[in-house]
C-alpha cells in the first residue's frame, strides 16, 4: 500500500485535489446550460466517479508490502471492520446528496456563488470537527485565522452575487423595454414579457457574453429554467448541500482513524483506499437510486424522461464521464493528503471556488459587461480565497502512528 508520508507530499495531493474538485462542477454546469437533462448527466458522472475509486484502490492500495497494521486493499475487504465501513459509507451518502443538490443550485444561484457558500459552510463546520477529531494536530493559531479568511471571502462572494444580480436586472429591463415598447418590468421579466422573450427566435443570433440577449438565449437553451423563480429555492438547496459537504470529511476521518474506538481489539484501522472504496460505493448507490426516480418524477419542473432516453442520450456523455473521473480522483487525493497532514488542513481544497470562478468566467461569460463595483468585489473575493487556502495549508501537522 502506498502511503503519503511527508508534509510536502500531502500538500501536493491537496493542490491537485483543488484543481480537480474545482473543475468538475464547471463541466456539469456546461452540460446543463447546453440543455442536457441533469438526471442523465449525473447518472453518467456517478459511473466514472465510482470507477475512479476502484482504480485508486487496486493501484495505490495494492502497491508495496502488506502488514498487520497496514493491510493492502484486497486483504482488508475480508476483515471484521464494519463499524468503520459504516462511517465511510455514511460519508459517501452525505457527499452524494450534496453533489446532487448543487447541480440544481448552480442553475438558480450560479456556479461561483454556490461554490463559495457550500465551501464556507464546509470549512466552518467540517474543519472544526476535523480539528478535534485529529487530536488538534494542526496549528490552531494558523488554522482558525484561515477559517476566518474563508468567512470574509463568503461575505465578499455574497456581495458579488448581489451586485451581479443588479447588473443583470438592468440588462433585462433594457431588453424588455425595447421588446415591449415601454412596458413595466420587475426583478425578473413578468410573465407577459417573459413569454415574449422566450418565444423570440434567437437561434440564428450569437449574442456576446454578458448582454441581455445572451441571458435570454441561455434561458431558452438550458434544461433548468430559472426566469421568474425565486432564488430562495436555490439558496435553500445550496445551504443544504453545504451542510452535507461539511459532514462527509469528518465521517471519513472517523472511518480511517477510529477515534471513537468502535473496532475490536487487534483489528487494524481502515486504510484510506479501502475507506474510499466503501465511501464511493454508497455515494454511487444513492446517486443511481435517486436519479432513476428523478427520470420519471423530476424535481423543480425539470422535463420528465425515461431510462431508455438516458441510454440513448450521448450528447455530452464524454464530458459527464470526465467530470466523474475528476471528482473521484480529487476526493481520493484529498483523503490521501488528509491522512498524512490532518483532515482539517486537507479542507483547504474547499478553496475550489477559485478554480470554479475561473472556469465560470472563461467558459460561461460570468461577470462579463458587469459594473466596476462587481469587478472590484470579484477580485477581492478571489484574493481572500488565495489567502485562505495558503493559511489552511500552512496549518498542516503530521499524523504520528501509535
mmCIF file of C-alpha atoms in Angstrom:
data_model
loop_
_atom_site.group_PDB
_atom_site.id
_atom_site.type_symbol
_atom_site.label_atom_id
_atom_site.label_comp_id
_atom_site.label_asym_id
_atom_site.label_seq_id
_atom_site.Cartn_x
_atom_site.Cartn_y
_atom_site.Cartn_z
ATOM 1 C CA UNK A 1 0.000 0.000 0.000
ATOM 2 C CA UNK A 2 1.320 3.420 -0.940
ATOM 3 C CA UNK A 3 1.338 5.879 1.966
ATOM 4 C CA UNK A 4 1.871 9.639 1.729
ATOM 5 C CA UNK A 5 4.417 10.212 4.492
ATOM 6 C CA UNK A 6 5.713 13.756 4.029
ATOM 7 C CA UNK A 7 4.093 17.129 4.531
ATOM 8 C CA UNK A 8 5.223 18.132 1.042
ATOM 9 C CA UNK A 9 3.543 15.076 -0.491
ATOM 10 C CA UNK A 10 0.346 15.836 1.394
ATOM 11 C CA UNK A 11 0.319 19.425 0.111
ATOM 12 C CA UNK A 12 0.907 18.195 -3.455
ATOM 13 C CA UNK A 13 -2.137 15.919 -3.087
ATOM 14 C CA UNK A 14 -4.225 18.844 -1.824
ATOM 15 C CA UNK A 15 -3.189 21.124 -4.692
ATOM 16 C CA UNK A 16 -4.114 18.516 -7.307
ATOM 17 C CA UNK A 17 -7.374 17.827 -5.470
ATOM 18 C CA UNK A 18 -8.140 21.548 -5.503
ATOM 19 C CA UNK A 19 -7.704 21.669 -9.284
ATOM 20 C CA UNK A 20 -9.819 18.565 -9.943
ATOM 21 C CA UNK A 21 -12.606 19.405 -7.479
ATOM 22 C CA UNK A 22 -12.857 22.942 -8.825
ATOM 23 C CA UNK A 23 -13.143 21.785 -12.442
ATOM 24 C CA UNK A 24 -15.782 19.045 -12.443
ATOM 25 C CA UNK A 25 -18.658 21.363 -11.368
ATOM 26 C CA UNK A 26 -17.903 23.549 -14.387
ATOM 27 C CA UNK A 27 -18.330 20.552 -16.699
ATOM 28 C CA UNK A 28 -21.748 19.647 -15.280
ATOM 29 C CA UNK A 29 -22.798 23.301 -15.435
ATOM 30 C CA UNK A 30 -21.693 23.428 -19.073
ATOM 31 C CA UNK A 31 -23.904 20.443 -19.943
ATOM 32 C CA UNK A 32 -26.922 21.893 -18.107
ATOM 33 C CA UNK A 33 -26.516 25.188 -19.955
ATOM 34 C CA UNK A 34 -26.427 23.281 -23.239
ATOM 35 C CA UNK A 35 -29.761 21.662 -22.411
ATOM 36 C CA UNK A 36 -28.741 18.184 -21.248
ATOM 37 C CA UNK A 37 -31.020 16.899 -18.525
ATOM 38 C CA UNK A 38 -29.343 16.850 -15.075
ATOM 39 C CA UNK A 39 -30.652 13.332 -14.421
ATOM 40 C CA UNK A 40 -28.819 12.000 -17.496
ATOM 41 C CA UNK A 41 -25.633 13.883 -16.666
ATOM 42 C CA UNK A 42 -25.485 12.761 -13.044
ATOM 43 C CA UNK A 43 -26.040 9.103 -13.893
ATOM 44 C CA UNK A 44 -23.042 9.212 -16.261
ATOM 45 C CA UNK A 45 -20.977 11.141 -13.722
ATOM 46 C CA UNK A 46 -21.724 8.577 -10.991
ATOM 47 C CA UNK A 47 -20.377 5.677 -13.062
ATOM 48 C CA UNK A 48 -16.893 7.122 -13.565
ATOM 49 C CA UNK A 49 -16.818 8.583 -10.056
ATOM 50 C CA UNK A 50 -17.033 5.021 -8.698
ATOM 51 C CA UNK A 51 -14.590 3.749 -11.320
ATOM 52 C CA UNK A 52 -12.004 6.302 -10.144
ATOM 53 C CA UNK A 53 -12.246 4.939 -6.596
ATOM 54 C CA UNK A 54 -11.784 1.369 -7.849
ATOM 55 C CA UNK A 55 -8.720 2.401 -9.875
ATOM 56 C CA UNK A 56 -7.167 4.131 -6.834
ATOM 57 C CA UNK A 57 -7.904 1.128 -4.590
ATOM 58 C CA UNK A 58 -6.435 -1.556 -6.870
ATOM 59 C CA UNK A 59 -3.332 0.513 -7.705
ATOM 60 C CA UNK A 60 -2.210 2.662 -4.758
ATOM 61 C CA UNK A 61 -3.985 0.318 -2.347
ATOM 62 C CA UNK A 62 -2.007 -2.700 -3.603
ATOM 63 C CA UNK A 63 1.440 -1.121 -4.068
ATOM 64 C CA UNK A 64 4.136 -2.426 -1.740
ATOM 65 C CA UNK A 65 4.097 -4.963 1.045
ATOM 66 C CA UNK A 66 1.175 -5.630 3.355
ATOM 67 C CA UNK A 67 1.430 -5.806 7.151
ATOM 68 C CA UNK A 68 -0.942 -6.488 10.018
ATOM 69 C CA UNK A 69 -1.168 -2.792 10.867
ATOM 70 C CA UNK A 70 -1.300 -1.616 7.242
ATOM 71 C CA UNK A 71 -3.011 -4.293 5.146
ATOM 72 C CA UNK A 72 -3.467 -3.869 1.422
ATOM 73 C CA UNK A 73 -6.878 -3.127 -0.049
ATOM 74 C CA UNK A 74 -7.847 -6.659 -1.096
ATOM 75 C CA UNK A 75 -6.721 -8.163 2.215
ATOM 76 C CA UNK A 76 -8.765 -5.690 4.243
ATOM 77 C CA UNK A 77 -12.032 -6.427 2.438
ATOM 78 C CA UNK A 78 -12.426 -9.654 4.422
ATOM 79 C CA UNK A 79 -11.646 -8.214 7.873
ATOM 80 C CA UNK A 80 -14.178 -7.503 10.628
ATOM 81 C CA UNK A 81 -14.206 -3.728 10.294
ATOM 82 C CA UNK A 82 -17.848 -2.981 9.603
ATOM 83 C CA UNK A 83 -18.169 -0.240 12.195
ATOM 84 C CA UNK A 84 -15.563 1.804 10.299
ATOM 85 C CA UNK A 85 -17.083 0.783 6.971
ATOM 86 C CA UNK A 86 -20.407 2.258 8.073
ATOM 87 C CA UNK A 87 -18.736 5.604 8.850
ATOM 88 C CA UNK A 88 -17.161 5.588 5.388
ATOM 89 C CA UNK A 89 -20.488 4.768 3.734
ATOM 90 C CA UNK A 90 -22.266 7.472 5.738
ATOM 91 C CA UNK A 91 -19.733 9.957 4.385
ATOM 92 C CA UNK A 92 -20.458 8.780 0.852
ATOM 93 C CA UNK A 93 -24.201 9.203 1.363
ATOM 94 C CA UNK A 94 -23.979 12.841 2.521
ATOM 95 C CA UNK A 95 -21.493 13.677 -0.249
ATOM 96 C CA UNK A 96 -23.822 12.205 -2.864
ATOM 97 C CA UNK A 97 -26.759 14.213 -1.508
ATOM 98 C CA UNK A 98 -24.634 17.355 -1.529
ATOM 99 C CA UNK A 99 -23.382 16.869 -5.080
ATOM 100 C CA UNK A 100 -26.868 16.022 -6.308
ATOM 101 C CA UNK A 101 -28.235 19.198 -4.733
ATOM 102 C CA UNK A 102 -25.591 21.507 -6.131
ATOM 103 C CA UNK A 103 -26.331 20.637 -9.758
ATOM 104 C CA UNK A 104 -29.715 22.326 -9.259
ATOM 105 C CA UNK A 105 -28.283 25.144 -7.133
ATOM 106 C CA UNK A 106 -25.827 26.072 -9.923
ATOM 107 C CA UNK A 107 -28.756 26.931 -12.179
ATOM 108 C CA UNK A 108 -30.557 29.077 -9.603
ATOM 109 C CA UNK A 109 -27.676 30.749 -7.767
ATOM 110 C CA UNK A 110 -24.783 30.457 -10.212
ATOM 111 C CA UNK A 111 -21.620 28.364 -10.217
ATOM 112 C CA UNK A 112 -19.330 30.791 -8.375
ATOM 113 C CA UNK A 113 -21.700 31.794 -5.577
ATOM 114 C CA UNK A 114 -22.899 28.224 -5.000
ATOM 115 C CA UNK A 115 -19.331 27.020 -4.593
ATOM 116 C CA UNK A 116 -18.481 29.921 -2.263
ATOM 117 C CA UNK A 117 -21.406 29.243 0.085
ATOM 118 C CA UNK A 118 -21.039 25.458 0.191
ATOM 119 C CA UNK A 119 -17.278 25.676 0.665
ATOM 120 C CA UNK A 120 -17.598 28.176 3.501
ATOM 121 C CA UNK A 121 -20.100 26.012 5.364
ATOM 122 C CA UNK A 122 -17.802 23.028 4.861
ATOM 123 C CA UNK A 123 -14.835 24.924 6.286
ATOM 124 C CA UNK A 124 -16.657 26.402 9.269
ATOM 125 C CA UNK A 125 -18.355 23.154 10.354
ATOM 126 C CA UNK A 126 -16.267 20.392 8.821
ATOM 127 C CA UNK A 127 -12.823 21.844 9.531
ATOM 128 C CA UNK A 128 -13.709 22.499 13.172
ATOM 129 C CA UNK A 129 -14.930 18.917 13.595
ATOM 130 C CA UNK A 130 -11.822 17.517 11.907
ATOM 131 C CA UNK A 131 -9.537 19.623 14.096
ATOM 132 C CA UNK A 132 -10.851 17.969 17.257
ATOM 133 C CA UNK A 133 -11.123 14.503 15.676
ATOM 134 C CA UNK A 134 -7.464 14.757 14.636
ATOM 135 C CA UNK A 135 -6.485 15.433 18.267
ATOM 136 C CA UNK A 136 -5.508 19.009 17.361
ATOM 137 C CA UNK A 137 -2.514 18.016 15.218
ATOM 138 C CA UNK A 138 -2.999 21.175 13.152
ATOM 139 C CA UNK A 139 -1.708 24.523 14.380
ATOM 140 C CA UNK A 140 -4.774 26.265 15.833
ATOM 141 C CA UNK A 141 -3.143 29.702 15.743
ATOM 142 C CA UNK A 142 -2.880 29.304 11.946
ATOM 143 C CA UNK A 143 -5.902 27.091 11.216
ATOM 144 C CA UNK A 144 -8.664 29.258 12.660
ATOM 145 C CA UNK A 145 -7.435 32.538 11.126
ATOM 146 C CA UNK A 146 -7.683 30.599 7.846
ATOM 147 C CA UNK A 147 -11.293 29.768 8.658
ATOM 148 C CA UNK A 148 -11.888 33.469 9.316
ATOM 149 C CA UNK A 149 -10.444 34.289 5.899
ATOM 150 C CA UNK A 150 -12.994 31.957 4.331
ATOM 151 C CA UNK A 151 -15.803 33.725 6.184
ATOM 152 C CA UNK A 152 -14.610 37.087 4.875
ATOM 153 C CA UNK A 153 -14.483 35.654 1.362
ATOM 154 C CA UNK A 154 -18.063 34.395 1.812
ATOM 155 C CA UNK A 155 -19.245 37.904 2.628
ATOM 156 C CA UNK A 156 -17.430 39.220 -0.427
ATOM 157 C CA UNK A 157 -18.925 36.413 -2.541
ATOM 158 C CA UNK A 158 -22.428 37.325 -1.387
ATOM 159 C CA UNK A 159 -21.718 40.937 -2.320
ATOM 160 C CA UNK A 160 -20.521 39.812 -5.765
ATOM 161 C CA UNK A 161 -23.768 37.896 -6.267
ATOM 162 C CA UNK A 162 -25.888 40.870 -5.195
ATOM 163 C CA UNK A 163 -24.013 43.307 -7.416
ATOM 164 C CA UNK A 164 -24.038 40.987 -10.432
ATOM 165 C CA UNK A 165 -27.762 40.299 -9.970
ATOM 166 C CA UNK A 166 -28.397 44.049 -10.055
ATOM 167 C CA UNK A 167 -26.338 44.302 -13.242
ATOM 168 C CA UNK A 168 -28.349 41.509 -14.900
ATOM 169 C CA UNK A 169 -31.601 43.102 -13.783
ATOM 170 C CA UNK A 170 -30.669 46.322 -15.516
ATOM 171 C CA UNK A 171 -29.745 44.441 -18.712
ATOM 172 C CA UNK A 172 -33.035 42.508 -18.800
ATOM 173 C CA UNK A 173 -35.060 45.638 -18.085
ATOM 174 C CA UNK A 174 -33.445 47.366 -21.041
ATOM 175 C CA UNK A 175 -34.203 44.455 -23.362
ATOM 176 C CA UNK A 176 -37.745 44.104 -22.031
ATOM 177 C CA UNK A 177 -38.442 47.795 -22.570
ATOM 178 C CA UNK A 178 -37.185 47.531 -26.137
ATOM 179 C CA UNK A 179 -39.224 44.394 -26.786
ATOM 180 C CA UNK A 180 -42.464 45.514 -25.147
ATOM 181 C CA UNK A 181 -42.231 49.194 -26.056
ATOM 182 C CA UNK A 182 -42.059 50.610 -22.591
ATOM 183 C CA UNK A 183 -43.968 48.049 -20.510
ATOM 184 C CA UNK A 184 -43.155 47.811 -16.789
ATOM 185 C CA UNK A 185 -40.665 45.233 -15.548
ATOM 186 C CA UNK A 186 -39.691 43.863 -12.153
ATOM 187 C CA UNK A 187 -36.731 41.986 -10.718
ATOM 188 C CA UNK A 188 -37.167 39.409 -13.480
ATOM 189 C CA UNK A 189 -39.357 39.796 -16.562
ATOM 190 C CA UNK A 190 -43.068 39.365 -15.670
ATOM 191 C CA UNK A 191 -44.977 36.540 -17.240
ATOM 192 C CA UNK A 192 -46.119 38.559 -20.222
ATOM 193 C CA UNK A 193 -42.714 39.967 -21.115
ATOM 194 C CA UNK A 194 -41.021 36.709 -20.190
ATOM 195 C CA UNK A 195 -43.217 34.820 -22.651
ATOM 196 C CA UNK A 196 -42.377 37.326 -25.344
ATOM 197 C CA UNK A 197 -38.669 36.967 -24.623
ATOM 198 C CA UNK A 198 -38.741 33.180 -24.549
ATOM 199 C CA UNK A 199 -40.785 32.959 -27.748
ATOM 200 C CA UNK A 200 -38.340 35.143 -29.636
ATOM 201 C CA UNK A 201 -36.141 33.391 -32.207
ATOM 202 C CA UNK A 202 -32.568 33.805 -31.011
ATOM 203 C CA UNK A 203 -31.271 30.617 -32.574
ATOM 204 C CA UNK A 204 -29.670 32.404 -35.503
ATOM 205 C CA UNK A 205 -28.003 35.011 -33.302
ATOM 206 C CA UNK A 206 -24.710 34.786 -31.457
ATOM 207 C CA UNK A 207 -25.014 37.393 -28.717
ATOM 208 C CA UNK A 208 -21.914 38.496 -26.887
ATOM 209 C CA UNK A 209 -21.400 37.135 -23.383
ATOM 210 C CA UNK A 210 -22.845 39.345 -20.683
ATOM 211 C CA UNK A 211 -25.504 41.011 -22.830
ATOM 212 C CA UNK A 212 -29.240 40.798 -22.266
ATOM 213 C CA UNK A 213 -29.626 38.774 -25.475
ATOM 214 C CA UNK A 214 -27.067 36.324 -24.089
ATOM 215 C CA UNK A 215 -29.038 35.898 -20.843
ATOM 216 C CA UNK A 216 -32.287 35.254 -22.733
ATOM 217 C CA UNK A 217 -30.689 32.779 -25.141
ATOM 218 C CA UNK A 218 -29.169 30.930 -22.177
ATOM 219 C CA UNK A 219 -32.584 30.637 -20.515
ATOM 220 C CA UNK A 220 -34.121 29.268 -23.711
ATOM 221 C CA UNK A 221 -31.408 26.647 -24.129
ATOM 222 C CA UNK A 222 -30.748 25.406 -20.589
ATOM 223 C CA UNK A 223 -32.524 22.386 -19.080
ATOM 224 C CA UNK A 224 -33.381 24.006 -15.706
ATOM 225 C CA UNK A 225 -35.453 27.162 -16.229
ATOM 226 C CA UNK A 226 -34.815 29.935 -13.708
ATOM 227 C CA UNK A 227 -36.553 33.063 -15.063
ATOM 228 C CA UNK A 228 -39.431 34.104 -12.803
ATOM 229 C CA UNK A 229 -38.417 31.730 -9.989
ATOM 230 C CA UNK A 230 -37.317 32.794 -6.529
ATOM 231 C CA UNK A 231 -33.630 32.486 -5.690
ATOM 232 C CA UNK A 232 -34.709 31.487 -2.168
ATOM 233 C CA UNK A 233 -35.204 27.969 -3.519
ATOM 234 C CA UNK A 234 -31.671 27.918 -4.855
ATOM 235 C CA UNK A 235 -30.217 29.322 -1.640
ATOM 236 C CA UNK A 236 -32.041 26.704 0.444
ATOM 237 C CA UNK A 237 -30.658 23.938 -1.782
ATOM 238 C CA UNK A 238 -27.203 25.497 -1.558
ATOM 239 C CA UNK A 239 -27.219 25.639 2.257
ATOM 240 C CA UNK A 240 -28.480 22.049 2.422
ATOM 241 C CA UNK A 241 -25.616 20.977 0.158
ATOM 242 C CA UNK A 242 -23.129 22.894 2.314
ATOM 243 C CA UNK A 243 -24.230 21.056 5.458
ATOM 244 C CA UNK A 244 -23.893 17.714 3.640
ATOM 245 C CA UNK A 245 -20.394 18.614 2.437
ATOM 246 C CA UNK A 246 -19.350 19.635 5.949
ATOM 247 C CA UNK A 247 -20.101 16.134 7.281
ATOM 248 C CA UNK A 248 -18.510 13.789 4.736
ATOM 249 C CA UNK A 249 -14.870 14.534 5.622
ATOM 250 C CA UNK A 250 -15.341 14.058 9.418
ATOM 251 C CA UNK A 251 -17.169 10.786 8.699
ATOM 252 C CA UNK A 252 -14.247 9.625 6.556
ATOM 253 C CA UNK A 253 -11.870 10.722 9.301
ATOM 254 C CA UNK A 254 -13.703 8.508 11.797
ATOM 255 C CA UNK A 255 -13.623 5.621 9.328
ATOM 256 C CA UNK A 256 -9.845 5.686 8.913
ATOM 257 C CA UNK A 257 -8.715 6.654 12.418
ATOM 258 C CA UNK A 258 -11.387 5.123 14.706
ATOM 259 C CA UNK A 259 -11.298 7.969 17.238
ATOM 260 C CA UNK A 260 -14.405 6.544 18.911
ATOM 261 C CA UNK A 261 -12.791 3.080 19.327
ATOM 262 C CA UNK A 262 -15.551 1.085 17.676
ATOM 263 C CA UNK A 263 -13.226 -1.563 16.199
ATOM 264 C CA UNK A 264 -12.470 -4.776 18.073
ATOM 265 C CA UNK A 265 -9.038 -5.221 19.594
ATOM 266 C CA UNK A 266 -6.486 -6.336 17.029
ATOM 267 C CA UNK A 267 -8.492 -5.188 14.019
ATOM 268 C CA UNK A 268 -6.463 -2.612 12.039
ATOM 269 C CA UNK A 269 -7.928 0.726 11.045
ATOM 270 C CA UNK A 270 -9.360 1.040 7.574
ATOM 271 C CA UNK A 271 -6.638 2.195 5.212
ATOM 272 C CA UNK A 272 -7.572 5.268 3.220
ATOM 273 C CA UNK A 273 -8.039 3.272 -0.005
ATOM 274 C CA UNK A 274 -10.439 0.742 1.496
ATOM 275 C CA UNK A 275 -12.427 3.505 3.193
ATOM 276 C CA UNK A 276 -12.562 5.465 -0.060
ATOM 277 C CA UNK A 277 -13.849 2.394 -1.902
ATOM 278 C CA UNK A 278 -16.760 1.872 0.506
ATOM 279 C CA UNK A 279 -17.339 5.643 0.580
ATOM 280 C CA UNK A 280 -17.669 5.708 -3.217
ATOM 281 C CA UNK A 281 -19.905 2.630 -3.367
ATOM 282 C CA UNK A 282 -22.505 4.226 -1.087
ATOM 283 C CA UNK A 283 -22.182 7.504 -2.988
ATOM 284 C CA UNK A 284 -22.856 5.601 -6.231
ATOM 285 C CA UNK A 285 -25.853 3.666 -4.910
ATOM 286 C CA UNK A 286 -27.610 6.789 -3.578
ATOM 287 C CA UNK A 287 -26.931 8.696 -6.803
ATOM 288 C CA UNK A 288 -28.276 5.908 -9.030
ATOM 289 C CA UNK A 289 -31.417 5.319 -6.968
ATOM 290 C CA UNK A 290 -32.358 8.999 -6.680
ATOM 291 C CA UNK A 291 -31.616 9.875 -10.296
ATOM 292 C CA UNK A 292 -33.547 6.908 -11.675
ATOM 293 C CA UNK A 293 -36.500 8.142 -9.599
ATOM 294 C CA UNK A 294 -35.936 11.681 -10.924
ATOM 295 C CA UNK A 295 -36.111 10.364 -14.508
ATOM 296 C CA UNK A 296 -39.806 9.654 -14.028
ATOM 297 C CA UNK A 297 -40.567 12.082 -11.185
ATOM 298 C CA UNK A 298 -38.368 15.143 -11.867
ATOM 299 C CA UNK A 299 -37.943 17.942 -9.347
ATOM 300 C CA UNK A 300 -38.135 21.736 -9.834
ATOM 301 C CA UNK A 301 -40.220 21.350 -13.007
ATOM 302 C CA UNK A 302 -37.432 19.642 -14.943
ATOM 303 C CA UNK A 303 -38.581 17.664 -18.002
ATOM 304 C CA UNK A 304 -39.708 14.068 -17.471
ATOM 305 C CA UNK A 305 -37.654 11.416 -19.229
ATOM 306 C CA UNK A 306 -37.100 7.642 -19.276
ATOM 307 C CA UNK A 307 -34.233 5.231 -18.720
ATOM 308 C CA UNK A 308 -34.297 4.354 -22.433
ATOM 309 C CA UNK A 309 -33.948 8.039 -23.307
ATOM 310 C CA UNK A 310 -30.987 8.273 -20.915
ATOM 311 C CA UNK A 311 -29.238 5.277 -22.506
ATOM 312 C CA UNK A 312 -29.647 6.824 -25.972
ATOM 313 C CA UNK A 313 -28.519 10.304 -24.901
ATOM 314 C CA UNK A 314 -24.876 10.550 -25.999
ATOM 315 C CA UNK A 315 -24.882 14.327 -26.269
ATOM 316 C CA UNK A 316 -22.212 15.441 -23.791
ATOM 317 C CA UNK A 317 -21.753 11.994 -22.234
ATOM 318 C CA UNK A 318 -17.974 12.204 -22.566
ATOM 319 C CA UNK A 319 -17.894 15.441 -20.558
ATOM 320 C CA UNK A 320 -20.055 13.852 -17.837
ATOM 321 C CA UNK A 321 -17.702 10.859 -17.672
ATOM 322 C CA UNK A 322 -14.714 13.222 -17.379
ATOM 323 C CA UNK A 323 -16.438 15.117 -14.542
ATOM 324 C CA UNK A 324 -16.905 11.859 -12.639
ATOM 325 C CA UNK A 325 -13.239 10.949 -13.005
ATOM 326 C CA UNK A 326 -12.115 14.409 -11.872
ATOM 327 C CA UNK A 327 -14.360 14.324 -8.799
ATOM 328 C CA UNK A 328 -13.361 10.758 -7.910
ATOM 329 C CA UNK A 329 -9.629 11.343 -8.201
ATOM 330 C CA UNK A 330 -9.994 14.726 -6.484
ATOM 331 C CA UNK A 331 -11.708 13.185 -3.464
ATOM 332 C CA UNK A 332 -9.149 10.386 -3.329
ATOM 333 C CA UNK A 333 -6.236 12.845 -3.362
ATOM 334 C CA UNK A 334 -7.911 14.938 -0.669
ATOM 335 C CA UNK A 335 -8.238 11.900 1.608
ATOM 336 C CA UNK A 336 -4.662 10.756 0.908
ATOM 337 C CA UNK A 337 -3.367 14.196 1.864
ATOM 338 C CA UNK A 338 -5.643 14.392 4.885
ATOM 339 C CA UNK A 339 -4.467 11.064 6.249
ATOM 340 C CA UNK A 340 -0.895 12.359 6.272
ATOM 341 C CA UNK A 341 -1.305 16.011 7.262
ATOM 342 C CA UNK A 342 -4.653 16.122 9.029
ATOM 343 C CA UNK A 343 -8.131 16.333 7.539
ATOM 344 C CA UNK A 344 -8.588 19.880 8.826
ATOM 345 C CA UNK A 345 -5.692 21.062 6.671
ATOM 346 C CA UNK A 346 -6.942 18.948 3.743
ATOM 347 C CA UNK A 347 -10.126 21.023 3.843
ATOM 348 C CA UNK A 348 -8.019 23.682 2.122
ATOM 349 C CA UNK A 349 -9.395 22.153 -1.083
ATOM 350 C CA UNK A 350 -12.621 23.972 -0.189
ATOM 351 C CA UNK A 351 -10.946 26.950 -1.842
ATOM 352 C CA UNK A 352 -12.168 25.291 -5.042
ATOM 353 C CA UNK A 353 -14.328 28.372 -5.862
ATOM 354 C CA UNK A 354 -11.026 29.886 -7.022
ATOM 355 C CA UNK A 355 -10.948 27.316 -9.808
ATOM 356 C CA UNK A 356 -14.716 27.283 -10.398
ATOM 357 C CA UNK A 357 -14.830 31.063 -10.733
ATOM 358 C CA UNK A 358 -12.002 30.918 -13.282
ATOM 359 C CA UNK A 359 -13.941 28.394 -15.356
ATOM 360 C CA UNK A 360 -17.168 30.352 -14.859
ATOM 361 C CA UNK A 361 -15.573 33.450 -16.350
ATOM 362 C CA UNK A 362 -13.731 31.607 -19.126
ATOM 363 C CA UNK A 363 -16.449 29.163 -20.230
ATOM 364 C CA UNK A 364 -19.731 30.816 -19.312
ATOM 365 C CA UNK A 365 -19.019 34.518 -19.544
ATOM 366 C CA UNK A 366 -19.972 35.136 -15.914
ATOM 367 C CA UNK A 367 -19.480 38.784 -14.894
ATOM 368 C CA UNK A 368 -18.920 39.903 -18.489
ATOM 369 C CA UNK A 369 -20.009 43.504 -19.036
ATOM 370 C CA UNK A 370 -20.663 43.922 -15.325
ATOM 371 C CA UNK A 371 -20.151 47.097 -13.309
ATOM 372 C CA UNK A 372 -16.842 48.271 -11.842
ATOM 373 C CA UNK A 373 -18.272 47.531 -8.406
ATOM 374 C CA UNK A 374 -18.827 43.880 -9.346
ATOM 375 C CA UNK A 375 -15.314 43.549 -10.718
ATOM 376 C CA UNK A 376 -13.782 45.084 -7.578
ATOM 377 C CA UNK A 377 -15.733 42.716 -5.325
ATOM 378 C CA UNK A 378 -14.861 39.721 -7.503
ATOM 379 C CA UNK A 379 -11.130 40.454 -7.347
ATOM 380 C CA UNK A 380 -11.338 40.970 -3.590
ATOM 381 C CA UNK A 381 -13.112 37.623 -3.145
ATOM 382 C CA UNK A 382 -10.511 35.748 -5.189
ATOM 383 C CA UNK A 383 -7.634 37.362 -3.319
ATOM 384 C CA UNK A 384 -9.166 36.426 0.031
ATOM 385 C CA UNK A 385 -9.622 32.829 -1.119
ATOM 386 C CA UNK A 386 -5.957 32.703 -2.097
ATOM 387 C CA UNK A 387 -5.005 33.852 1.390
ATOM 388 C CA UNK A 388 -7.414 31.329 2.951
ATOM 389 C CA UNK A 389 -6.059 28.291 1.113
ATOM 390 C CA UNK A 390 -2.472 29.309 1.874
ATOM 391 C CA UNK A 391 -3.196 29.720 5.579
ATOM 392 C CA UNK A 392 -5.022 26.387 5.843
ATOM 393 C CA UNK A 393 -2.183 24.569 4.096
ATOM 394 C CA UNK A 394 0.322 26.253 6.424
ATOM 395 C CA UNK A 395 -1.566 24.784 9.402
ATOM 396 C CA UNK A 396 -0.723 21.247 8.272
ATOM 397 C CA UNK A 397 0.519 18.964 11.017
ATOM 398 C CA UNK A 398 1.843 15.423 10.734
ATOM 399 C CA UNK A 399 -0.021 12.380 11.965
ATOM 400 C CA UNK A 400 2.069 10.029 14.105
ATOM 401 C CA UNK A 401 1.169 6.356 14.092
ATOM 402 C CA UNK A 402 0.770 4.837 17.533
#
